[in-house]
Amino acid sequence: MNGQNRAAIHPGMTVDIVLKRDQRTGKRTRGVVAEILTNSSFHPHGIKVRLQDGRVGRVQEIVG
């Protein structure tokens, strides 16, 4: 994701994330952001979020 997309993520957005257990397969999970845990353009893996259902993962795409 580029810097503009990173800045656009906020609680309430629907995103696709990859959970830690799914990093090898790249399987995506869709959900609504409850909390942004890591939002640094310098972080090697991008933005880490917690979804409203409690799952945590790295954002792959902003949906819709």
XYZ file of C-alpha atoms in Angstrom:
64
model
C 0.000 0.000 0.000
C 1.252 3.482 -0.688
C 1.446 6.377 1.755
C -1.847 7.909 0.633
C -3.759 4.696 1.331
C -2.053 4.304 4.704
C -3.227 7.736 5.799
C -6.760 6.976 4.624
C -7.331 4.016 6.965
C -9.436 4.754 10.023
C -11.768 2.890 12.403
C -15.017 1.950 10.711
C -13.455 1.216 7.323
C -13.852 -2.178 5.682
C -10.500 -3.710 4.727
C -8.927 -6.977 3.639
C -6.241 -8.170 6.046
C -3.901 -11.142 6.229
C -3.804 -12.774 9.657
C -0.448 -13.891 11.041
C -1.384 -17.552 10.669
C -2.249 -16.943 7.003
C 0.917 -15.086 6.001
C 2.400 -18.084 4.216
C -0.690 -18.586 2.045
C -1.648 -14.919 1.691
C -5.272 -15.768 2.537
C -7.257 -12.592 3.118
C -9.932 -11.900 5.706
C -12.404 -9.041 5.308
C -13.682 -6.986 8.212
C -14.322 -3.586 9.746
C -11.439 -1.789 11.476
C -11.933 -1.231 15.199
C -8.422 -0.031 16.054
C -5.197 0.826 14.227
C -2.295 -0.872 16.001
C 0.613 0.078 13.713
C 0.409 2.824 11.127
C 3.944 3.679 10.127
C 5.154 4.138 6.577
C 8.502 2.872 7.857
C 7.095 -0.384 9.240
C 8.213 -3.242 6.960
C 4.813 -4.935 6.950
C 2.539 -1.904 6.715
C -0.529 -1.222 8.800
C -1.598 -3.638 11.516
C -5.222 -3.372 12.669
C -7.720 -5.026 14.991
C -11.077 -5.766 13.397
C -14.389 -5.353 15.224
C -14.558 -9.137 15.701
C -11.159 -9.093 17.478
C -8.998 -10.559 14.721
C -5.645 -8.823 14.151
C -3.732 -8.634 10.902
C -1.967 -6.530 8.320
C -4.009 -4.493 5.852
C -3.732 -5.643 2.248
C -6.430 -3.528 0.657
C -9.090 -0.959 1.473
C -12.440 -2.343 0.359
C -15.067 -0.110 -1.239
